[in-house]
Coordinates of C-alpha atoms and ligand atoms in Angstrom, one line a residue:
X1 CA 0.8 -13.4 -37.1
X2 CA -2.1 -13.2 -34.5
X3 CA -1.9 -13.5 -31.3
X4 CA -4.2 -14.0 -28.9
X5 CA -2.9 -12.1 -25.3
X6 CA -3.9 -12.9 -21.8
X7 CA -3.3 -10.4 -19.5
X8 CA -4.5 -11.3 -15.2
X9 CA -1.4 -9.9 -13.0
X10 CA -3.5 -7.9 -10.6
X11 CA -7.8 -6.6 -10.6
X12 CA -8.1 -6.2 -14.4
X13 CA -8.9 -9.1 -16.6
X14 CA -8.2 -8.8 -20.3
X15 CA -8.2 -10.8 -23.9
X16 CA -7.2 -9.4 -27.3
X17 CA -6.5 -10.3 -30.6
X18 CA -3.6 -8.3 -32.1
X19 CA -2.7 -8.9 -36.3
X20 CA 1.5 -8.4 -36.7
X21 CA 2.6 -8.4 -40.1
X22 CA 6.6 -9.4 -39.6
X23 CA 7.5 -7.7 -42.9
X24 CA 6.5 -4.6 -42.0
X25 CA 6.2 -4.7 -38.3
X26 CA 3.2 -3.0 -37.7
X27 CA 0.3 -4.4 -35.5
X28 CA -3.2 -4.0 -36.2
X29 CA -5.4 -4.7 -32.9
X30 CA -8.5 -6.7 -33.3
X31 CA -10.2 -6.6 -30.1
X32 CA -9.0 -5.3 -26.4
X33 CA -11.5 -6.6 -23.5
X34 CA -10.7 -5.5 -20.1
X35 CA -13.1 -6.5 -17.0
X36 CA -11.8 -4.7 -14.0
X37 CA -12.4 -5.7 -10.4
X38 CA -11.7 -2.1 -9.4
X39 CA -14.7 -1.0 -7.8
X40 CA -14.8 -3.9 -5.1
X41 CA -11.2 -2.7 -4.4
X42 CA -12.4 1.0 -4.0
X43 CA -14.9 -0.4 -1.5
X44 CA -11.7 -1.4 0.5
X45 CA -9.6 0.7 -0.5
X46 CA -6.9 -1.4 -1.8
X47 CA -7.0 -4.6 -3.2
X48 CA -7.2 -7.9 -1.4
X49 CA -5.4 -10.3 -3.6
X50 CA -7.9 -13.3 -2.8
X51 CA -11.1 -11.1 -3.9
X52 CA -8.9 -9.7 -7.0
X53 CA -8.0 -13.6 -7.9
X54 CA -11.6 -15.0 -7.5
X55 CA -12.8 -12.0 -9.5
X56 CA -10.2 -13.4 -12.5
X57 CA -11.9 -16.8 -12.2
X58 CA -15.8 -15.0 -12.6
X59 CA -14.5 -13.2 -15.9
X60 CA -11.9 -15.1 -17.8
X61 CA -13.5 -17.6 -20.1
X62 CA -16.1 -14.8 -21.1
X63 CA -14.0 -11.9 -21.4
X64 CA -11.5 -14.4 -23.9
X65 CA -14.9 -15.6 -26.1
X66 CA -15.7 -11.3 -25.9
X67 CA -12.0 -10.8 -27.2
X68 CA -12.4 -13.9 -30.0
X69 CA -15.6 -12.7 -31.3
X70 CA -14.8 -9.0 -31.5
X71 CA -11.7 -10.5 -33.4
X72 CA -14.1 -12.1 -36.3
X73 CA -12.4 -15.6 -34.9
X74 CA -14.2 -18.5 -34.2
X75 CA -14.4 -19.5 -30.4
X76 CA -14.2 -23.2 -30.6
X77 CA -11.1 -23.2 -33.0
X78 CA -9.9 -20.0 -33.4
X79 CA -7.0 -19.2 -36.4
X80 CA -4.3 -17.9 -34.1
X81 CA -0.7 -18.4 -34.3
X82 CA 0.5 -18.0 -30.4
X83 CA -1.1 -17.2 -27.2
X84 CA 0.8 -14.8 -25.4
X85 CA 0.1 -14.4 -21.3
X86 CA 1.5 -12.6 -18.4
X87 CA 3.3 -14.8 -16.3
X88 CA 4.4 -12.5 -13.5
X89 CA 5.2 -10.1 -11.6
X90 CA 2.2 -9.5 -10.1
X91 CA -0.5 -11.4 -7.1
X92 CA 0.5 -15.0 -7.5
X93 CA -3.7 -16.0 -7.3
X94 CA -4.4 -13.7 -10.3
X95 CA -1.5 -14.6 -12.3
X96 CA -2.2 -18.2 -12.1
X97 CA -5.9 -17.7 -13.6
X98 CA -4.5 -16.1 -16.6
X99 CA -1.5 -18.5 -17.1
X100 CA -3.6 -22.3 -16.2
X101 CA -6.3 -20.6 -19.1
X102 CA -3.3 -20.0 -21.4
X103 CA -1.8 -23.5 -20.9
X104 CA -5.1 -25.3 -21.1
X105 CA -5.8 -23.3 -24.3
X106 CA -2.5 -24.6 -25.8
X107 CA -3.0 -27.5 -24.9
X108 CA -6.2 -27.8 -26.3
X109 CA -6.3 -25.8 -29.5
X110 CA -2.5 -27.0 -30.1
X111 CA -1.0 -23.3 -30.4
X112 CA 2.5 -22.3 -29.3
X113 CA 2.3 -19.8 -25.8
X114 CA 4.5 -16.6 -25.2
X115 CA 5.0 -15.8 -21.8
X116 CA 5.0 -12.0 -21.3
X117 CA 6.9 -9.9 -18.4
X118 CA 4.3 -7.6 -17.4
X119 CA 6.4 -5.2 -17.1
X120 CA 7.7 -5.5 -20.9
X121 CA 3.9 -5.5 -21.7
X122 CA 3.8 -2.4 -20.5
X123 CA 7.0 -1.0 -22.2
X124 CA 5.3 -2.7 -26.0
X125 CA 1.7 -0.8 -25.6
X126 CA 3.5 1.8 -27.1
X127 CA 4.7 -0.1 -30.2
X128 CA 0.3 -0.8 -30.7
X129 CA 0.2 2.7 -32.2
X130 CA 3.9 3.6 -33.2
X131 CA 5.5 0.9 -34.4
X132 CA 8.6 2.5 -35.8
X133 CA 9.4 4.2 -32.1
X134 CA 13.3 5.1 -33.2
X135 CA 15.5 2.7 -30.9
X136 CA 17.7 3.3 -28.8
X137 CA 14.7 4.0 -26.5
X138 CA 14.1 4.9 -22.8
X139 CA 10.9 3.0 -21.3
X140 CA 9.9 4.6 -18.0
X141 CA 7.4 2.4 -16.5
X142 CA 5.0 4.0 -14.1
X143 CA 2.6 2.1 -12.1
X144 CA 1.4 1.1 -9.1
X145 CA 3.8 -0.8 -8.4
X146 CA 7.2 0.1 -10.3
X147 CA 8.9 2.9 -11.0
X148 CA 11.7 1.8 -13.6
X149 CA 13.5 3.0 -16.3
X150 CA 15.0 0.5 -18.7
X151 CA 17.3 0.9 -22.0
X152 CA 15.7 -0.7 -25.5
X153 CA 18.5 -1.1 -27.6
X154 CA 16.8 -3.5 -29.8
X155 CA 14.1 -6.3 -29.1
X156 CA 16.2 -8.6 -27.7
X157 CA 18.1 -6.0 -25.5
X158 CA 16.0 -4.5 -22.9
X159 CA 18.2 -3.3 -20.1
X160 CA 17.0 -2.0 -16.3
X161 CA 19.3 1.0 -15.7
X162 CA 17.1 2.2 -12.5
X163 CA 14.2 1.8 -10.2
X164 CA 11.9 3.2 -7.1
X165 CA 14.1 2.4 -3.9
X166 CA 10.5 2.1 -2.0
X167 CA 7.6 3.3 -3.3
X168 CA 6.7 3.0 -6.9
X169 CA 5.1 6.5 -8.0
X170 CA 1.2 5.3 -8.4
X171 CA 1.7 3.7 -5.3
X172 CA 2.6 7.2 -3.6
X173 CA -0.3 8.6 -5.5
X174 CA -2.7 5.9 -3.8
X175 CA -1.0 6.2 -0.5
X176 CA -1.1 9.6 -0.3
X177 CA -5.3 9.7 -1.6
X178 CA -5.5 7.3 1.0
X179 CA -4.5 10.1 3.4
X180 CA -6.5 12.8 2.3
X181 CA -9.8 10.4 2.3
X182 CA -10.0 9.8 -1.6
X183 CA -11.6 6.9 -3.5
X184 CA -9.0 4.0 -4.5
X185 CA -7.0 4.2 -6.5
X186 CA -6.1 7.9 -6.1
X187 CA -3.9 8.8 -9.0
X188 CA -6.6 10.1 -11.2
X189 CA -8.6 12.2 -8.2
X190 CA -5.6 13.3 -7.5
X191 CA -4.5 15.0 -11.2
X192 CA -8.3 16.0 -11.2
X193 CA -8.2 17.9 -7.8
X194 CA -4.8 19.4 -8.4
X195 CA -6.2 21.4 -11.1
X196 CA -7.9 23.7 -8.5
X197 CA -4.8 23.5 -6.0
X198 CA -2.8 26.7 -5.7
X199 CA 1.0 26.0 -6.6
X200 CA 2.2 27.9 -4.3
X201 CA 0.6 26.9 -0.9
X202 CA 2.9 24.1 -0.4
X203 CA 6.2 22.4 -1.3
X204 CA 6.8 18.7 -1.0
X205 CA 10.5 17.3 -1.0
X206 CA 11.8 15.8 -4.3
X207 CA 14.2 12.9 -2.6
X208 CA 17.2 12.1 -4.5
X209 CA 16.2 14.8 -7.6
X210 CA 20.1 16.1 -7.4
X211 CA 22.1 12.7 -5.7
X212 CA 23.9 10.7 -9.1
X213 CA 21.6 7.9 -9.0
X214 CA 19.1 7.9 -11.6
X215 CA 17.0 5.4 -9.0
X216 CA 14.0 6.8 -7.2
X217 CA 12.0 7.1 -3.7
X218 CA 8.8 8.1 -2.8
X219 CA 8.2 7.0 0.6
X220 CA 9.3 10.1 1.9
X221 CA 6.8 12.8 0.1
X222 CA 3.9 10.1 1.4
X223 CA 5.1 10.9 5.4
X224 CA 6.0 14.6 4.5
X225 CA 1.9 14.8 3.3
X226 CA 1.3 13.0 6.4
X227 CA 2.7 15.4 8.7
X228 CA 0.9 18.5 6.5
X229 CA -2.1 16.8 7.3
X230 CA -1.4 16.4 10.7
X231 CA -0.4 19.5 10.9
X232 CA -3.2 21.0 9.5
X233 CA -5.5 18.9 12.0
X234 CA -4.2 19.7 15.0
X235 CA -6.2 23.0 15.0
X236 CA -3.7 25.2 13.2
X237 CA -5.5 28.0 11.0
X238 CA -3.6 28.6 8.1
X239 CA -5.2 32.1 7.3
X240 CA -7.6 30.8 4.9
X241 CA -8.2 27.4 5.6
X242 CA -10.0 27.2 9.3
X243 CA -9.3 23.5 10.7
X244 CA -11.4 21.6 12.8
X245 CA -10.3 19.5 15.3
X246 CA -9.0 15.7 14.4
X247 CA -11.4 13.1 16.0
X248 CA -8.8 10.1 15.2
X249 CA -5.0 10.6 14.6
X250 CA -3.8 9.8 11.7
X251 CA -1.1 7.3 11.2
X252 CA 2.0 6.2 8.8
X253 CA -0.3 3.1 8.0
X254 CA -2.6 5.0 5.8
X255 CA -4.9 1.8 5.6
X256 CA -5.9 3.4 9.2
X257 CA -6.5 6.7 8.1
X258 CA -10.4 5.9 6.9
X259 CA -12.2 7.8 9.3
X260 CA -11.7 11.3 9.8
X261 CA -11.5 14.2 7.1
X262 CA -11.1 17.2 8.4
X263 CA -9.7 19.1 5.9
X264 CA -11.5 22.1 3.8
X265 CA -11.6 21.2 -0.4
X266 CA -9.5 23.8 -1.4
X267 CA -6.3 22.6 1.2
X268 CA -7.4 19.1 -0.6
X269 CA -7.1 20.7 -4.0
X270 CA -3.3 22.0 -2.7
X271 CA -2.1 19.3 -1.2
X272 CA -3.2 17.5 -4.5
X273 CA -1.9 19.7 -6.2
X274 CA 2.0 19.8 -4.3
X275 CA 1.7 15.9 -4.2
X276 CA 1.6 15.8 -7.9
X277 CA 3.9 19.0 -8.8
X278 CA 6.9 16.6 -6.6
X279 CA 6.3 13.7 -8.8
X280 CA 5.9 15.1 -11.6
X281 CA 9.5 17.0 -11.4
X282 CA 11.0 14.1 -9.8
X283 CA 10.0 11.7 -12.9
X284 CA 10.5 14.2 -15.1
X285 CA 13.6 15.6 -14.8
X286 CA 15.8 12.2 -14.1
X287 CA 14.0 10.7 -17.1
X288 CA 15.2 13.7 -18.9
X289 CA 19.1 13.5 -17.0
X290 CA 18.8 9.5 -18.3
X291 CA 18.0 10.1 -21.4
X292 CA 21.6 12.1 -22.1
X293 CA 23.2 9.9 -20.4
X294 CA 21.9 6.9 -22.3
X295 CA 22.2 8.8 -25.2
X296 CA 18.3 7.2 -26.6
X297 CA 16.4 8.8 -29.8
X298 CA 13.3 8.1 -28.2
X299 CA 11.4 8.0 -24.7
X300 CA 8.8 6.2 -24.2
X301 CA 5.9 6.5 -20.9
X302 CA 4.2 3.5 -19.6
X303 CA 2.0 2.2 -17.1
X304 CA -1.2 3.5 -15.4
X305 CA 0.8 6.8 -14.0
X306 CA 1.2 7.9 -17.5
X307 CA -2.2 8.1 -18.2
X308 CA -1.6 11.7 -16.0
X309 CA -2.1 14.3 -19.0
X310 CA 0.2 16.9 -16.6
X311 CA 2.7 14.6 -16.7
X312 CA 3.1 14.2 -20.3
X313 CA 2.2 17.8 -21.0
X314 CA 5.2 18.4 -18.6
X315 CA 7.9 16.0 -20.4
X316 CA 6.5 17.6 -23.7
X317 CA 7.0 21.3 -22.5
X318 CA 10.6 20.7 -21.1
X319 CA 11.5 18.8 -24.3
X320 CA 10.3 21.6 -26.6
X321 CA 11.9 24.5 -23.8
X322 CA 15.6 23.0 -24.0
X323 CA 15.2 21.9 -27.6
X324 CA 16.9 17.8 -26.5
X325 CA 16.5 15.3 -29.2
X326 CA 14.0 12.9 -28.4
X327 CA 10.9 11.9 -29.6
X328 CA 8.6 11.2 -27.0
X329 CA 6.0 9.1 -26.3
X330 CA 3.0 8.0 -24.2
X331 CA 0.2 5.4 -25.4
X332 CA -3.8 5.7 -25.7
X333 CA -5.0 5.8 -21.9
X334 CA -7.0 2.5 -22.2
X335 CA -3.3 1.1 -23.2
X336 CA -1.0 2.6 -20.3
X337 CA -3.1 0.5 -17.3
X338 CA -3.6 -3.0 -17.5
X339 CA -4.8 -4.6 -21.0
X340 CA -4.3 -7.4 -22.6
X341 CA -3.1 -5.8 -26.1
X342 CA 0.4 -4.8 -24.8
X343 CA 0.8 -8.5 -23.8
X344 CA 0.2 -9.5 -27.2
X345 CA 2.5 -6.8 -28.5
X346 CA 5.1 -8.0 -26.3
X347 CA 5.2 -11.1 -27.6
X348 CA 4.7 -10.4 -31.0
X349 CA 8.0 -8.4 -30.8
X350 CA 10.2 -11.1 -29.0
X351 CA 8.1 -14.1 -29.5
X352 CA 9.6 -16.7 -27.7
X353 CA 7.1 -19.3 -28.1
X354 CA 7.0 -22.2 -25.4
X355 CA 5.1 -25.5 -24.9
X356 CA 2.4 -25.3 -22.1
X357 CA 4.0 -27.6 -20.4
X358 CA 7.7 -25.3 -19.9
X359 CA 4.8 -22.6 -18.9
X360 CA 5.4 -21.1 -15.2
X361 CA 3.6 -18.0 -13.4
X362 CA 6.6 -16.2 -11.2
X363 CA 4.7 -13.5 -9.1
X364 CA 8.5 -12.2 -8.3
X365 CA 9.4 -11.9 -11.6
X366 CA 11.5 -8.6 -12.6
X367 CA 14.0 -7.9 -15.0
X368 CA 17.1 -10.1 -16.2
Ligands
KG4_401 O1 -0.4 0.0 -14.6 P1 -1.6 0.0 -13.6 O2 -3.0 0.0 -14.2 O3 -1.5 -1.2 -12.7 C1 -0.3 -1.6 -12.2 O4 0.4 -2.5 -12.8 O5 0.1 -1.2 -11.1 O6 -1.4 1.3 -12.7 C2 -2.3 1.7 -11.7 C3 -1.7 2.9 -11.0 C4 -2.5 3.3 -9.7 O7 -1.6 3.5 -8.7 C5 -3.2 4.6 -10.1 O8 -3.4 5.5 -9.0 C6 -2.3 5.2 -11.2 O9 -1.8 4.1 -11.9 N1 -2.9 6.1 -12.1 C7 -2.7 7.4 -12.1 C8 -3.5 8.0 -13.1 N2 -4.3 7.0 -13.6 C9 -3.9 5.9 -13.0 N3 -1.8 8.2 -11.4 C10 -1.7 9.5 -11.7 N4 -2.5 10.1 -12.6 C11 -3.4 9.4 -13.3 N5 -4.2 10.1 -14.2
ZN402 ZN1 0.5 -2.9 -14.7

C-alpha cells in the first residue's frame, strides 16, 4: 500500500511516499522532503503564523513533485493507494495549505485521503524503523507545543493518560533561549551549550516531579531562569562570573527580552545546562513512574524534543541502572520534528480513508 503523506501544521513543509506491506506490517520509505520556513522564524524569533502559512503556499506543489519523483512515481498520475495529511492541531493558515492540496489531489487523481492527528504522526515515526515496537506502548510526545503521554494498546486504542498543564517542554526550551539571547528555536543551542555548563552551579525547580499526577508544567522553571537572569544582571558577582550592568530589564514576556545580553558564556553554558538537567529529570522520571503504572512493554519518544541525545541517553541509563522491562525507543532525528513520513505511517496503521469532500482542517484538534 503506498501512501502519499502531507504534512503543513506549522513552518516545515513535507511530502513522502511510504511502501506498507499489510502482511507483514513493515514500511519501507520512498522519499521524505521537508522545506522548512525556520530561518525567517529565527529572524523573529518565533513564528508568525501568516509568514509560516504563505511560506506553505511557496513550497507545496514542488516539495510533493520532489517527494513523487524521489518515489520513482509519476507526477501527473502517480500509483498510490491513499493520501494521507495532517488535518490539525496546529496554525489554522498552514494546515489549510496541506489539507485544500490533499483534497484537490483526491479529487483529481481519484485516491481515498487519510486525515492524520499530528500528534499520532508523531507517535507512528517510530513504527518507520521498528515496526514490531511490542504493544502495550507509552508514546511521550515532546514538542513545541505538547507535552503528552498517551497509552497504545493497539492501533485502534491510543489513549491520553497526561499532559503539560502550561508549557509544553520545547516550548520552555524556546522560552527560556529566548531569555538568555539564543537563536530560535532554542532547544538544540541549548543541549549544545549545556555540554560546557557546570552541574553544579545551579538548580532549577522540577514542578510537580513528586505530586500523583503524571501531568506536567513548565511555566515555572521558565520564570525561575528569569529571575537567575535578573539576578545575575543586577550587578551581583557571583565569584567567577563578573556581571555588567543590565541596560533594559528583562521581563516575563520573553518576546521583549531581545536587547540586552549581559551575561558571560560560561553562566550561559550553566544556565543551559540547569535548564536542561530540570527537564530532562522531570520527563524522565514520570515517563518512567507511567510506564509501571501502565504496566507497557515498550516506550516510545516523539517529537522535536526527543531529538535531545541527553535525553535519550538519560532514559537509556535509568532503564539499564534499575533493570525495568521496557524497550525503549526514540526515532531517526530527521523523523522526531516535523516530516511528512510519520503522517503516512499514521495512516498506514489506522487508515481510515475518507472522501475529499468529509475532509476538515481542525487547528484545535487533540485527542479523543
Ligand atoms: O516537533 P517539532 O519539530 O514541532 C512541533 O510540532 O512543535 O518540535 C520543535 C521543538 C522546538 O521547541 C525545539 O526547540 C525543540 O523541538 N527541539 C529540541 C531539540 N531539537 C528540537 N529541544 C531540545 N533539544 C533538542 N536537541
Ligand atoms: Zn510537531
Amino acid at each position: 500500500m503506498k501512501i502519499l503523506g502531507i504534512e503543513t501544521s506549522c513552518d516545515e513543509t513535507s511530502a513522502a511516499v511510504l511502501d506498507g506491506n499489510q502482511e507483514t506490517k513493515k514500511v519501507t520509505l520512498l522519499s521524505n522532503v521537508v522545506a522548512s520556513s525556520m530561518q525567517l522564524h529565527s529572524k523573529t524569533g518565533g513564528i508568525i503564523p501568516e509568514v509560516a502559512a504563505r511560506e506553505q503556499i511557496k513550497y507545496m506543489l514542488p516539495v510533493v513533485h520532489e517527494a513523487l519523483t524521489k518515489a520513482s512515481l509519476d507526477t501527473k498520475n502517480p500509483q498510490i493507494d491513499a493520501i494521507a495529511v495532517t488535518i490539525g492541531p496546529g496554525l489554522i493558515g498552514s494546515l489549510l495549505v496541506g489539507v485544500e492540496t490533499a483534497k484537490t489531489l483526491s479529487f483529481v487523481w481519484n485516491k481515498p485521503i487519510i486525515p492524520v492527528n499530528h500528534l499520532f504522526g508523531h507517535i507512528y515515526a517510530n513504527w518507520i524503523e521498528k515496526p514490531t515496537i511490542e504493544l502495550p506502548c507509552l508514546a511521550v510526545i515532546i514538542s513545541g507545543g505538547h507535552t503528552d503521554l498517551v497509552v497504545i494498546k493497539n492501533h485502534n486504542q491510543v489513549t491520553w493518560i497526561a499532559g503539560t498543564r502550561d508549557d509544553a517542554a520545547g516550548e520552555a526550551f524556546d522560552k527560556i533561549g529566548r531569555l538568555l539571547q539564543l537563536p530560535y528555536p532554542a532547544g538544540p543551542t541549548i543541549e549544545k551549550l549545556a555540554k560546557e555548563g557546570n552541574p553544579k552551579a545551579y538548580n532549577f525547580p522540577r514542578p510537580l516531579l513528586h505530586e500523583k499526577t503524571f501531568d506536567f508544567s513548565f511555566s515555572g522553571l521558565k520564570t525561575a531562569v528569569l529571575r537567575e537572569v535578573q539576578k545575575l544582571e543586577s550587578g551581583t558577582v557571583d565569584g567567577k562570573n563578573k556581571i555588567f550592568s543590565q541596560d533594559e530589564k528583562r521581563t516575563a514576556d520573553p518576546r521583549k527580552n531581545l536587547h540586552s545580553n549581559k551575561l558571560n558564556q560560561q553562566t550561559i553554558c550553566d544556565l543551559a545546562r540547569a535548564t536542561q538537567d530540570a527537564i530532562v529529570d522531570v520527563v524522565v522520571q514520570k515517563t518512567l513512574k507511567a510506564a509501571e503504572e501502565y504496566n507497557v512493554s515498550s516506550i516510545v519518544l516523539s517529537g522535536g524534543v526527543a531529538a535531545n541525545q541527553t535525553l535519550k541517553e538519560t532514559f537509556e541509563e535509568q532503564i539499564a541502572k534499575n533493570q525495568l522491562p521496557f524497550a525503549f525507543y526514540v526515532p531517526a532525528k530527521n523523523l522526531c520534528t516535523d516530516n511528512g513520513a510519520m503522517i503516512a505511517a499514521a495512516a498506514f496503521y489506522n487508515p481510515q480513508q475518507k472522501n475529499w469532500d468529509q475532509i476538515t482542517a481542525n487547528p484545535e484538534l487533540y485527542f479523543d
